[in-house]
């Protein structure tokens, strides 16, 4: 395969569709990269920074706003897709709705053959929480390759950030499906975005 140049993110990128259930998933014709994380971890903001589009993924201050799998086409002709997943953990929604989202996330991650890698987002202010551990364990059991991305690094002082980073890296080493290196990012400051782009393109070409 010819290497994909990072300039791909400067080219055509468009929202494809939202899938509230598995039967609405797009045809599995190209590689997919998924972004997962707790509600309000900054997932949509990071996808916007990654693609250089301010309004591509909808952002909200209300946890649990993203309730479906949202797919974005990268490249024309199409090269790969990004999947923005519903936030897990706390959500301002009825328990039955939250459970439905969880089933959707689990079923997609476990059964999607074109899924090349999942990027699991961890808030730099909080580190790995129990809800994150549940998802990491599920990914391990499903043998889904994933890489941890720390978000909102600009919201934490340097010493605290380094301490949290060390804890997250130590925890990641316990998980067999986790990539050994993590990426530290800030959507606002564009920190780590170039590194994340290269990591996405590397995963697409596996």
XYZ file of C-alpha atoms in Angstrom:
206
model
C 0.000 0.000 0.000
C 1.236 3.489 -0.856
C 1.763 5.490 2.361
C -1.022 7.987 3.072
C 0.291 11.528 3.448
C -0.853 13.566 6.479
C -2.130 16.166 4.010
C -5.106 13.844 3.562
C -6.639 15.780 6.470
C -6.463 18.966 4.377
C -8.514 17.334 1.631
C -12.182 16.324 1.365
C -13.716 15.216 4.671
C -17.452 14.876 5.180
C -20.050 13.560 7.599
C -21.511 10.327 6.236
C -24.231 9.153 8.610
C -25.317 8.387 12.163
C -26.030 4.804 13.118
C -28.344 4.338 16.127
C -28.213 0.553 15.638
C -25.855 -1.938 13.995
C -28.073 -2.445 10.960
C -27.480 1.191 10.023
C -23.688 0.872 9.840
C -22.095 1.824 6.511
C -20.939 -1.017 4.279
C -17.557 -2.317 5.533
C -15.624 -1.395 2.396
C -12.767 0.720 3.816
C -10.692 0.773 7.027
C -12.256 2.436 10.070
C -10.733 4.203 13.069
C -12.892 4.636 16.178
C -12.682 7.221 18.951
C -14.052 6.161 22.339
C -14.094 7.885 25.703
C -16.100 8.908 28.736
C -18.811 11.487 28.262
C -17.371 15.007 28.075
C -13.782 13.793 27.579
C -13.443 16.109 24.572
C -13.910 13.520 21.837
C -15.733 15.689 19.306
C -13.319 18.587 19.866
C -10.367 16.272 19.266
C -11.875 14.923 16.029
C -12.424 18.508 14.878
C -8.783 19.352 15.680
C -7.569 16.162 13.986
C -9.418 16.988 10.768
C -8.855 20.744 10.936
C -12.625 21.355 10.813
C -14.261 23.381 13.558
C -17.759 22.043 13.083
C -17.308 18.528 11.707
C -18.160 16.682 14.925
C -20.797 18.301 17.102
C -19.506 19.435 20.475
C -21.569 19.966 23.577
C -21.041 20.854 27.216
C -23.774 18.370 28.086
C -22.326 14.893 28.790
C -23.981 12.155 26.760
C -24.979 14.364 23.831
C -23.570 11.938 21.231
C -25.997 9.019 21.285
C -25.156 7.290 18.002
C -22.165 6.061 16.044
C -21.240 8.985 13.781
C -19.192 8.221 10.662
C -16.994 10.602 8.669
C -15.522 9.913 5.234
C -11.851 10.839 4.777
C -10.604 11.435 1.234
C -12.151 11.602 -2.228
C -11.926 8.932 -3.473
C -12.704 7.496 -0.057
C -9.644 6.183 1.830
C -10.915 5.486 5.340
C -13.593 6.431 7.885
C -13.586 7.833 11.386
C -16.222 6.670 13.853
C -17.165 9.034 16.693
C -18.668 6.805 19.372
C -21.208 7.619 22.087
C -19.562 8.672 25.343
C -19.665 6.049 28.073
C -19.991 6.515 31.805
C -21.961 9.478 33.133
C -24.716 10.684 30.847
C -27.805 12.806 31.425
C -30.126 10.185 30.030
C -32.461 7.465 31.338
C -30.675 4.255 32.421
C -32.301 2.230 29.615
C -30.935 4.670 27.027
C -27.458 4.545 28.563
C -27.577 0.738 28.508
C -28.610 0.820 24.851
C -25.596 3.010 24.002
C -23.296 0.618 25.852
C -24.582 -2.384 23.915
C -24.126 -0.466 20.666
C -20.520 0.431 21.547
C -19.658 -3.115 22.630
C -21.234 -4.761 19.590
C -19.519 -2.381 17.176
C -16.070 -2.751 18.733
C -16.273 -6.525 18.951
C -17.766 -7.286 15.571
C -16.466 -4.725 13.070
C -13.935 -6.457 10.818
C -12.747 -3.250 9.117
C -12.002 -1.566 12.463
C -8.220 -1.084 12.476
C -7.726 0.657 15.802
C -9.662 2.324 18.585
C -8.304 5.452 20.216
C -9.457 5.542 23.842
C -9.538 9.086 25.202
C -8.619 9.758 28.823
C -9.134 13.160 30.467
C -5.755 14.497 31.680
C -7.489 16.011 34.715
C -8.830 12.686 35.979
C -6.769 9.804 34.585
C -8.208 6.312 34.123
C -11.497 5.726 35.966
C -13.480 2.549 36.569
C -15.639 3.094 33.495
C -12.462 3.395 31.395
C -11.123 0.173 32.904
C -14.309 -1.633 31.890
C -13.855 -0.555 28.263
C -10.126 -1.397 28.227
C -10.902 -4.869 29.602
C -13.600 -5.363 26.986
C -11.200 -4.349 24.200
C -8.580 -6.758 25.559
C -11.050 -9.650 25.584
C -12.204 -8.819 22.060
C -8.558 -8.506 20.901
C -9.276 -5.046 19.488
C -6.088 -3.014 19.094
C -6.292 0.330 20.861
C -4.158 3.298 21.819
C -4.708 5.689 24.711
C -4.930 9.420 24.009
C -4.900 11.906 26.870
C -7.075 14.968 26.248
C -7.297 18.490 27.697
C -3.590 18.577 28.598
C -3.723 22.380 28.676
C -6.111 22.232 31.654
C -3.507 20.652 33.945
C -0.255 21.996 35.374
C 2.898 20.342 34.061
C 3.778 18.398 37.224
C 0.249 17.032 37.616
C 0.134 16.133 33.919
C 3.390 14.179 34.128
C 2.160 12.321 37.212
C -1.107 11.368 35.529
C 0.729 10.387 32.349
C 2.993 8.049 34.324
C -0.008 6.402 36.020
C -1.851 5.979 32.709
C 1.221 4.463 31.025
C 1.717 2.043 33.918
C -1.919 0.975 33.671
C -1.743 0.605 29.875
C 1.139 -1.870 30.227
C -1.221 -4.227 32.062
C -3.513 -4.453 29.013
C -2.432 -6.820 26.213
C -4.335 -5.043 23.414
C -3.053 -1.565 24.325
C -0.395 0.213 22.271
C 2.652 0.784 24.518
C 2.855 4.532 23.813
C 0.201 7.110 24.615
C -0.435 10.477 22.968
C -0.937 13.648 25.011
C -3.178 16.214 23.335
C -4.920 19.543 23.684
C -7.570 20.398 21.120
C -7.435 24.088 22.024
C -3.642 24.398 21.840
C -3.288 21.849 18.995
C -0.825 19.939 21.165
C -0.157 16.392 19.964
C -2.427 16.725 16.911
C 0.311 16.022 14.351
C 1.362 12.950 16.342
C -2.258 11.789 16.474
C -2.634 12.223 12.708
C 0.404 10.044 12.079
C -0.908 7.431 14.529
C -4.271 7.329 12.734
C -2.653 6.932 9.319
C -0.306 4.252 10.646
C -3.283 2.291 11.989
C -5.244 2.636 8.745
C -2.413 0.999 6.806
C -1.968 -2.006 9.094
